[in-house]
Amino acid sequence: MVINLIGRGWAFPPQIDNRGQLALTQGDSEIQQAIQIILSTSPGERVMRPDFGCRIQELVFAPNNLETCALAERYVREALGRWEPRISTTKVKAEPHHENNGVLMLEVSYIIKTTQDPRSLVFPFYLLPDQLESEPETVQ
């Protein structure tokens, strides 16, 4: 019997599908959305699981320098290591955005454990909260 450890869950953000039911996601998309949820949730934000999330929000208003990049990398690696057991994180790289000094670009490379499939996400993190947020980009 083959057990699918990737699973299936609600789409993020929650939405209704064309049948009027909650939209679900599975496979690679499920993992990508889980990573997005982990990185965009601050510890203390969820009442029933106050330690869930990533400390990267502590870096809002931090200077866009090497120390901030190193902290961002550390916080992302720690959060994914703790909250996403379906992947092995192979690289986390934070760099200042080449056009916008208020944005760090986080590149997260990982391997899906059950399939050994390598994946990457590019996740913008806004050091200045008045910047518009956008979805992470998938790099394959």
CSV table of N, CA and C in Angstrom, one decimal:
chain,number,residue,atom,x,y,z
A,1,MET,N,0.8,-1.2,0.0
A,1,MET,CA,0.0,0.0,0.0
A,1,MET,C,0.9,1.2,0.0
A,2,VAL,N,0.7,2.1,-1.0
A,2,VAL,CA,1.4,3.4,-1.1
A,2,VAL,C,0.7,4.5,-0.3
A,3,ILE,N,1.4,5.1,0.6
A,3,ILE,CA,0.9,6.2,1.4
A,3,ILE,C,1.4,7.5,0.8
A,4,ASN,N,0.5,8.5,0.5
A,4,ASN,CA,0.8,9.8,-0.1
A,4,ASN,C,1.1,10.7,1.1
A,5,LEU,N,2.3,11.0,1.4
A,5,LEU,CA,2.7,11.9,2.5
A,5,LEU,C,2.6,13.4,2.1
A,6,ILE,N,2.4,13.7,0.9
A,6,ILE,CA,2.3,15.1,0.5
A,6,ILE,C,0.9,15.6,0.9
A,7,GLY,N,-0.1,14.8,0.7
A,7,GLY,CA,-1.4,15.2,1.2
A,7,GLY,C,-2.2,16.1,0.3
A,8,ARG,N,-3.3,16.6,0.9
A,8,ARG,CA,-4.3,17.5,0.2
A,8,ARG,C,-4.9,18.4,1.3
A,9,GLY,N,-5.1,19.6,0.9
A,9,GLY,CA,-5.7,20.5,1.9
A,9,GLY,C,-6.4,21.7,1.2
A,10,TRP,N,-6.9,22.6,2.0
A,10,TRP,CA,-7.6,23.8,1.5
A,10,TRP,C,-6.6,24.6,0.7
A,11,ALA,N,-7.1,25.2,-0.4
A,11,ALA,CA,-6.3,26.1,-1.2
A,11,ALA,C,-6.1,27.4,-0.3
A,12,PHE,N,-5.0,28.0,-0.6
A,12,PHE,CA,-4.7,29.3,0.1
A,12,PHE,C,-4.6,30.4,-0.9
A,13,PRO,N,-5.3,31.5,-0.7
A,13,PRO,CA,-6.3,31.7,0.3
A,13,PRO,C,-7.5,30.9,0.1
A,14,PRO,N,-8.3,30.6,1.2
A,14,PRO,CA,-9.5,29.8,1.1
A,14,PRO,C,-10.4,30.4,0.0
A,15,GLN,N,-11.0,29.5,-0.8
A,15,GLN,CA,-11.9,29.9,-1.9
A,15,GLN,C,-12.9,28.8,-2.2
A,16,ILE,N,-13.9,29.2,-2.9
A,16,ILE,CA,-15.0,28.2,-3.3
A,16,ILE,C,-14.7,27.8,-4.7
A,17,ASP,N,-14.8,26.5,-5.0
A,17,ASP,CA,-14.6,26.0,-6.4
A,17,ASP,C,-15.9,26.1,-7.2
A,18,ASN,N,-15.8,25.6,-8.4
A,18,ASN,CA,-17.0,25.8,-9.3
A,18,ASN,C,-18.2,24.9,-8.9
A,19,ARG,N,-18.0,24.0,-8.0
A,19,ARG,CA,-19.0,23.1,-7.5
A,19,ARG,C,-19.7,23.7,-6.2
A,20,GLY,N,-19.2,24.8,-5.7
A,20,GLY,CA,-19.7,25.4,-4.5
A,20,GLY,C,-19.1,24.9,-3.3
A,21,GLN,N,-18.0,24.1,-3.4
A,21,GLN,CA,-17.3,23.6,-2.2
A,21,GLN,C,-16.0,24.3,-2.0
A,22,LEU,N,-15.4,24.0,-0.8
A,22,LEU,CA,-14.0,24.6,-0.6
A,22,LEU,C,-13.1,24.0,-1.6
A,23,ALA,N,-12.3,24.9,-2.2
A,23,ALA,CA,-11.3,24.5,-3.2
A,23,ALA,C,-10.1,23.8,-2.4
A,24,LEU,N,-9.7,22.7,-3.0
A,24,LEU,CA,-8.6,22.0,-2.4
A,24,LEU,C,-7.4,22.0,-3.3
A,25,THR,N,-6.2,21.8,-2.7
A,25,THR,CA,-5.0,21.7,-3.5
A,25,THR,C,-4.2,20.5,-3.0
A,26,GLN,N,-3.4,20.0,-3.9
A,26,GLN,CA,-2.6,18.8,-3.5
A,26,GLN,C,-1.3,18.8,-4.3
A,27,GLY,N,-0.4,17.9,-3.9
A,27,GLY,CA,0.9,17.7,-4.5
A,27,GLY,C,1.8,18.9,-4.3
A,28,ASP,N,2.6,19.2,-5.3
A,28,ASP,CA,3.5,20.3,-5.2
A,28,ASP,C,2.9,21.6,-4.8
A,29,SER,N,1.7,21.9,-5.3
A,29,SER,CA,1.0,23.1,-5.0
A,29,SER,C,0.6,23.2,-3.5
A,30,GLU,N,0.3,22.1,-2.9
A,30,GLU,CA,0.0,22.0,-1.5
A,30,GLU,C,1.2,22.4,-0.7
A,31,ILE,N,2.3,21.9,-1.0
A,31,ILE,CA,3.6,22.2,-0.3
A,31,ILE,C,3.9,23.7,-0.5
A,32,GLN,N,3.8,24.2,-1.7
A,32,GLN,CA,4.2,25.6,-2.0
A,32,GLN,C,3.3,26.5,-1.2
A,33,GLN,N,2.0,26.2,-1.1
A,33,GLN,CA,1.1,27.0,-0.3
A,33,GLN,C,1.4,26.9,1.2
A,34,ALA,N,1.7,25.7,1.6
A,34,ALA,CA,2.1,25.5,3.1
A,34,ALA,C,3.3,26.4,3.4
A,35,ILE,N,4.3,26.4,2.5
A,35,ILE,CA,5.5,27.2,2.8
A,35,ILE,C,5.1,28.7,2.8
A,36,GLN,N,4.2,29.2,1.9
A,36,GLN,CA,3.8,30.5,1.9
A,36,GLN,C,3.0,30.9,3.3
A,37,ILE,N,2.2,30.0,3.7
A,37,ILE,CA,1.5,30.2,5.0
A,37,ILE,C,2.5,30.3,6.2
A,38,ILE,N,3.5,29.4,6.2
A,38,ILE,CA,4.5,29.4,7.3
A,38,ILE,C,5.2,30.7,7.3
A,39,LEU,N,5.7,31.1,6.1
A,39,LEU,CA,6.5,32.4,6.0
A,39,LEU,C,5.7,33.6,6.3
A,40,SER,N,4.4,33.6,6.0
A,40,SER,CA,3.6,34.8,6.2
A,40,SER,C,2.9,34.9,7.5
A,41,THR,N,3.1,33.9,8.4
A,41,THR,CA,2.5,33.8,9.7
A,41,THR,C,3.5,34.2,10.8
A,42,SER,N,3.2,35.1,11.6
A,42,SER,CA,4.1,35.5,12.7
A,42,SER,C,3.8,34.6,13.9
A,43,PRO,N,4.8,34.2,14.7
A,43,PRO,CA,4.5,33.4,15.9
A,43,PRO,C,3.7,34.3,16.8
A,44,GLY,N,2.7,33.7,17.4
A,44,GLY,CA,1.7,34.4,18.3
A,44,GLY,C,0.5,34.8,17.6
A,45,GLU,N,0.5,34.7,16.3
A,45,GLU,CA,-0.7,35.1,15.5
A,45,GLU,C,-1.9,34.1,15.6
A,46,ARG,N,-1.5,32.8,15.7
A,46,ARG,CA,-2.6,31.8,15.8
A,46,ARG,C,-2.8,31.4,17.3
A,47,VAL,N,-4.0,31.6,17.7
A,47,VAL,CA,-4.4,31.4,19.2
A,47,VAL,C,-4.1,30.0,19.6
A,48,MET,N,-4.5,29.0,18.8
A,48,MET,CA,-4.4,27.6,19.2
A,48,MET,C,-3.0,27.0,19.0
A,49,ARG,N,-2.2,27.7,18.3
A,49,ARG,CA,-0.8,27.3,18.1
A,49,ARG,C,0.1,28.5,18.0
A,50,PRO,N,0.3,29.1,19.2
A,50,PRO,CA,1.0,30.4,19.2
A,50,PRO,C,2.5,30.3,18.8
A,51,ASP,N,3.1,29.2,18.7
A,51,ASP,CA,4.5,29.1,18.3
A,51,ASP,C,4.6,28.9,16.8
A,52,PHE,N,3.5,28.7,16.0
A,52,PHE,CA,3.5,28.4,14.6
A,52,PHE,C,3.9,29.7,13.8
A,53,GLY,N,4.7,29.5,12.8
A,53,GLY,CA,5.1,30.6,11.9
A,53,GLY,C,6.6,30.9,11.8
A,54,CYS,N,6.9,32.0,11.3
A,54,CYS,CA,8.3,32.4,11.0
A,54,CYS,C,8.5,33.8,11.6
A,55,ARG,N,9.7,33.9,12.2
A,55,ARG,CA,10.0,35.2,12.9
A,55,ARG,C,10.4,36.3,11.9
A,56,ILE,N,10.3,36.1,10.6
A,56,ILE,CA,10.8,37.1,9.6
A,56,ILE,C,10.1,38.4,9.8
A,57,GLN,N,8.9,38.4,10.3
A,57,GLN,CA,8.2,39.7,10.5
A,57,GLN,C,8.9,40.6,11.5
A,58,GLU,N,9.8,40.1,12.3
A,58,GLU,CA,10.5,40.9,13.2
A,58,GLU,C,11.5,41.8,12.5
A,59,LEU,N,11.7,41.5,11.2
A,59,LEU,CA,12.7,42.3,10.4
A,59,LEU,C,12.0,43.5,9.7
A,60,VAL,N,10.7,43.7,9.9
A,60,VAL,CA,10.1,44.9,9.3
A,60,VAL,C,10.8,46.1,9.9
A,61,PHE,N,11.1,47.1,9.0
A,61,PHE,CA,11.8,48.3,9.4
A,61,PHE,C,13.3,48.1,9.6
A,62,ALA,N,13.8,46.9,9.5
A,62,ALA,CA,15.3,46.6,9.6
A,62,ALA,C,16.0,47.2,8.4
A,63,PRO,N,17.3,47.6,8.6
A,63,PRO,CA,18.0,48.0,7.4
A,63,PRO,C,18.2,46.9,6.4
A,64,ASN,N,18.3,47.2,5.2
A,64,ASN,CA,18.5,46.2,4.1
A,64,ASN,C,20.0,46.0,4.0
A,65,ASN,N,20.6,45.2,4.9
A,65,ASN,CA,22.0,45.0,4.8
A,65,ASN,C,22.3,43.5,5.0
A,66,LEU,N,23.6,43.1,5.1
A,66,LEU,CA,23.9,41.7,5.2
A,66,LEU,C,23.5,41.1,6.5
A,67,GLU,N,23.4,41.8,7.6
A,67,GLU,CA,23.0,41.2,8.8
A,67,GLU,C,21.5,40.9,8.7
A,68,THR,N,20.7,41.8,8.2
A,68,THR,CA,19.3,41.5,8.0
A,68,THR,C,19.0,40.3,7.1
A,69,CYS,N,19.8,40.2,6.0
A,69,CYS,CA,19.7,39.1,5.1
A,69,CYS,C,20.1,37.8,5.8
A,70,ALA,N,21.1,37.8,6.6
A,70,ALA,CA,21.5,36.6,7.4
A,70,ALA,C,20.4,36.2,8.4
A,71,LEU,N,19.8,37.1,9.0
A,71,LEU,CA,18.7,36.8,10.0
A,71,LEU,C,17.5,36.3,9.2
A,72,ALA,N,17.2,36.8,8.1
A,72,ALA,CA,16.0,36.4,7.3
A,72,ALA,C,16.3,34.9,6.9
A,73,GLU,N,17.5,34.6,6.4
A,73,GLU,CA,17.8,33.2,6.0
A,73,GLU,C,17.7,32.3,7.2
A,74,ARG,N,18.2,32.7,8.4
A,74,ARG,CA,18.1,31.8,9.6
A,74,ARG,C,16.6,31.6,10.0
A,75,TYR,N,15.8,32.7,10.0
A,75,TYR,CA,14.4,32.5,10.4
A,75,TYR,C,13.7,31.6,9.5
A,76,VAL,N,13.9,31.8,8.2
A,76,VAL,CA,13.2,30.9,7.2
A,76,VAL,C,13.6,29.5,7.3
A,77,ARG,N,14.9,29.2,7.4
A,77,ARG,CA,15.4,27.9,7.6
A,77,ARG,C,14.8,27.2,8.9
A,78,GLU,N,14.8,27.9,10.0
A,78,GLU,CA,14.3,27.4,11.2
A,78,GLU,C,12.8,27.1,11.1
A,79,ALA,N,12.0,28.0,10.5
A,79,ALA,CA,10.6,27.8,10.4
A,79,ALA,C,10.2,26.6,9.5
A,80,LEU,N,10.9,26.5,8.4
A,80,LEU,CA,10.6,25.4,7.5
A,80,LEU,C,11.1,24.1,8.1
A,81,GLY,N,12.2,24.1,8.8
A,81,GLY,CA,12.7,22.9,9.4
A,81,GLY,C,11.7,22.4,10.5
A,82,ARG,N,11.1,23.3,11.1
A,82,ARG,CA,10.2,22.9,12.2
A,82,ARG,C,8.8,22.6,11.7
A,83,TRP,N,8.2,23.3,10.7
A,83,TRP,CA,6.8,23.2,10.4
A,83,TRP,C,6.5,22.5,9.1
A,84,GLU,N,7.5,22.2,8.2
A,84,GLU,CA,7.2,21.6,7.0
A,84,GLU,C,8.1,20.3,6.8
A,85,PRO,N,7.6,19.2,7.4
A,85,PRO,CA,8.3,17.9,7.4
A,85,PRO,C,8.4,17.2,6.1
A,86,ARG,N,7.6,17.7,5.1
A,86,ARG,CA,7.6,17.0,3.8
A,86,ARG,C,8.7,17.4,2.9
A,87,ILE,N,9.5,18.4,3.3
A,87,ILE,CA,10.6,18.8,2.5
A,87,ILE,C,11.9,18.8,3.2
A,88,SER,N,13.0,18.8,2.5
A,88,SER,CA,14.4,19.0,3.0
A,88,SER,C,14.8,20.3,2.3
A,89,THR,N,15.1,21.3,3.2
A,89,THR,CA,15.5,22.6,2.7
A,89,THR,C,16.9,22.5,2.3
A,90,THR,N,17.2,22.8,1.0
A,90,THR,CA,18.6,22.7,0.5
A,90,THR,C,19.3,24.1,0.5
A,91,LYS,N,18.5,25.2,0.3
A,91,LYS,CA,19.2,26.5,0.3
A,91,LYS,C,18.1,27.6,0.6
A,92,VAL,N,18.5,28.5,1.4
A,92,VAL,CA,17.8,29.7,1.7
A,92,VAL,C,18.7,30.9,1.5
A,93,LYS,N,18.4,31.7,0.5
A,93,LYS,CA,19.2,32.9,0.2
A,93,LYS,C,18.4,34.2,0.2
A,94,ALA,N,18.8,35.1,1.0
A,94,ALA,CA,18.1,36.4,1.0
A,94,ALA,C,19.1,37.5,0.4
A,95,GLU,N,18.5,38.3,-0.5
A,95,GLU,CA,19.3,39.3,-1.2
A,95,GLU,C,18.4,40.6,-1.3
A,96,PRO,N,19.0,41.7,-1.2
A,96,PRO,CA,18.2,42.9,-1.5
A,96,PRO,C,17.6,42.9,-2.9
A,97,HIS,N,16.4,43.4,-3.1
A,97,HIS,CA,15.8,43.5,-4.4
A,97,HIS,C,16.7,44.5,-5.2
A,98,HIS,N,16.9,44.2,-6.5
A,98,HIS,CA,17.8,45.1,-7.3
A,98,HIS,C,17.2,46.4,-7.6
A,99,GLU,N,15.9,46.6,-7.5
A,99,GLU,CA,15.3,47.9,-7.9
A,99,GLU,C,14.6,48.6,-6.7
A,100,ASN,N,14.3,47.8,-5.6
A,100,ASN,CA,13.5,48.4,-4.5
A,100,ASN,C,14.3,48.1,-3.2
A,101,ASN,N,14.8,49.1,-2.6
A,101,ASN,CA,15.6,48.9,-1.4
A,101,ASN,C,14.8,48.5,-0.2
A,102,GLY,N,13.5,48.5,-0.3
A,102,GLY,CA,12.6,48.1,0.8
A,102,GLY,C,12.2,46.7,0.8
A,103,VAL,N,12.8,45.9,-0.2
A,103,VAL,CA,12.4,44.5,-0.4
A,103,VAL,C,13.6,43.6,-0.3
A,104,LEU,N,13.4,42.5,0.4
A,104,LEU,CA,14.4,41.4,0.4
A,104,LEU,C,13.8,40.3,-0.5
A,105,MET,N,14.5,39.7,-1.4
A,105,MET,CA,14.1,38.6,-2.1
A,105,MET,C,14.6,37.3,-1.5
A,106,LEU,N,13.7,36.4,-1.1
A,106,LEU,CA,14.1,35.2,-0.4
A,106,LEU,C,14.0,34.0,-1.5
A,107,GLU,N,15.1,33.4,-1.7
A,107,GLU,CA,15.0,32.2,-2.6
A,107,GLU,C,15.1,31.0,-1.7
A,108,VAL,N,14.1,30.1,-1.8
A,108,VAL,CA,14.1,28.9,-1.0
A,108,VAL,C,14.1,27.7,-1.9
A,109,SER,N,15.1,26.9,-1.8
A,109,SER,CA,15.3,25.7,-2.6
A,109,SER,C,15.1,24.5,-1.7
A,110,TYR,N,14.3,23.5,-2.2
A,110,TYR,CA,14.0,22.4,-1.3
A,110,TYR,C,13.7,21.2,-2.2
A,111,ILE,N,13.7,20.0,-1.5
A,111,ILE,CA,13.5,18.7,-2.1
A,111,ILE,C,12.3,18.1,-1.5
A,112,ILE,N,11.3,17.7,-2.2
A,112,ILE,CA,10.1,17.0,-1.7
A,112,ILE,C,10.6,15.6,-1.3
A,113,LYS,N,10.5,15.3,-0.1
A,113,LYS,CA,11.1,14.0,0.4
A,113,LYS,C,10.5,12.8,-0.3
A,114,THR,N,9.2,12.7,-0.5
A,114,THR,CA,8.6,11.5,-1.1
A,114,THR,C,9.0,11.2,-2.5
A,115,THR,N,9.2,12.3,-3.3
A,115,THR,CA,9.5,12.2,-4.7
A,115,THR,C,10.9,12.5,-5.1
A,116,GLN,N,11.7,13.1,-4.1
A,116,GLN,CA,13.0,13.6,-4.4
A,116,GLN,C,13.0,14.7,-5.5
A,117,ASP,N,11.9,15.4,-5.6
A,117,ASP,CA,11.7,16.4,-6.7
A,117,ASP,C,12.3,17.7,-6.2
A,118,PRO,N,13.3,18.3,-6.8
A,118,PRO,CA,13.8,19.6,-6.4
A,118,PRO,C,12.9,20.8,-6.8
A,119,ARG,N,12.7,21.7,-5.9
A,119,ARG,CA,11.8,22.9,-6.2
A,119,ARG,C,12.4,24.1,-5.7
A,120,SER,N,12.0,25.3,-6.2
A,120,SER,CA,12.4,26.6,-5.6
A,120,SER,C,11.3,27.5,-5.6
A,121,LEU,N,11.3,28.4,-4.7
A,121,LEU,CA,10.3,29.5,-4.6
A,121,LEU,C,11.1,30.8,-4.4
A,122,VAL,N,10.6,31.9,-5.0
A,122,VAL,CA,11.2,33.2,-4.7
A,122,VAL,C,10.1,34.0,-4.0
A,123,PHE,N,10.4,34.4,-2.8
A,123,PHE,CA,9.4,35.0,-1.9
A,123,PHE,C,9.8,36.4,-1.6
A,124,PRO,N,9.0,37.4,-2.0
A,124,PRO,CA,9.4,38.8,-1.6
A,124,PRO,C,9.0,39.1,-0.2
A,125,PHE,N,10.0,39.7,0.6
A,125,PHE,CA,9.7,40.1,1.9
A,125,PHE,C,9.9,41.6,2.0
A,126,TYR,N,8.8,42.3,2.5
A,126,TYR,CA,8.8,43.8,2.5
A,126,TYR,C,9.3,44.3,3.8
A,127,LEU,N,10.5,45.0,3.8
A,127,LEU,CA,11.0,45.6,5.0
A,127,LEU,C,10.2,46.8,5.4
A,128,LEU,N,9.6,47.4,4.4
A,128,LEU,CA,8.7,48.6,4.6
A,128,LEU,C,7.3,48.1,4.4
A,129,PRO,N,6.4,48.2,5.4
A,129,PRO,CA,5.1,47.6,5.3
A,129,PRO,C,4.2,48.3,4.3
A,130,ASP,N,4.5,49.5,3.8
A,130,ASP,CA,3.6,50.1,2.8
A,130,ASP,C,3.8,49.6,1.4
A,131,GLN,N,4.8,48.7,1.2
A,131,GLN,CA,5.0,48.1,-0.1
A,131,GLN,C,3.9,47.2,-0.4
A,132,LEU,N,3.5,47.0,-1.7
A,132,LEU,CA,2.4,46.0,-2.0
A,132,LEU,C,3.0,44.6,-1.9
A,133,GLU,N,2.2,43.7,-1.4
A,133,GLU,CA,2.6,42.3,-1.3
A,133,GLU,C,2.2,41.6,-2.6
A,134,SER,N,3.0,40.6,-2.9
A,134,SER,CA,2.7,39.8,-4.1
A,134,SER,C,2.9,38.3,-3.7
A,135,GLU,N,2.5,37.5,-4.6
A,135,GLU,CA,2.6,36.0,-4.5
A,135,GLU,C,4.1,35.6,-4.7
A,136,PRO,N,4.5,34.5,-4.1
A,136,PRO,CA,5.8,34.0,-4.4
A,136,PRO,C,5.9,33.5,-5.8
A,137,GLU,N,7.0,33.5,-6.4
A,137,GLU,CA,7.2,33.0,-7.7
A,137,GLU,C,7.8,31.6,-7.6
A,138,THR,N,7.3,30.7,-8.5
A,138,THR,CA,7.8,29.3,-8.5
A,138,THR,C,8.9,29.3,-9.6
A,139,VAL,N,10.0,28.8,-9.2
A,139,VAL,CA,11.2,28.6,-10.1
A,139,VAL,C,11.4,27.1,-10.2
A,140,GLN,N,11.4,26.5,-11.4
A,140,GLN,CA,11.6,25.1,-11.5
A,140,GLN,C,12.9,24.8,-12.2
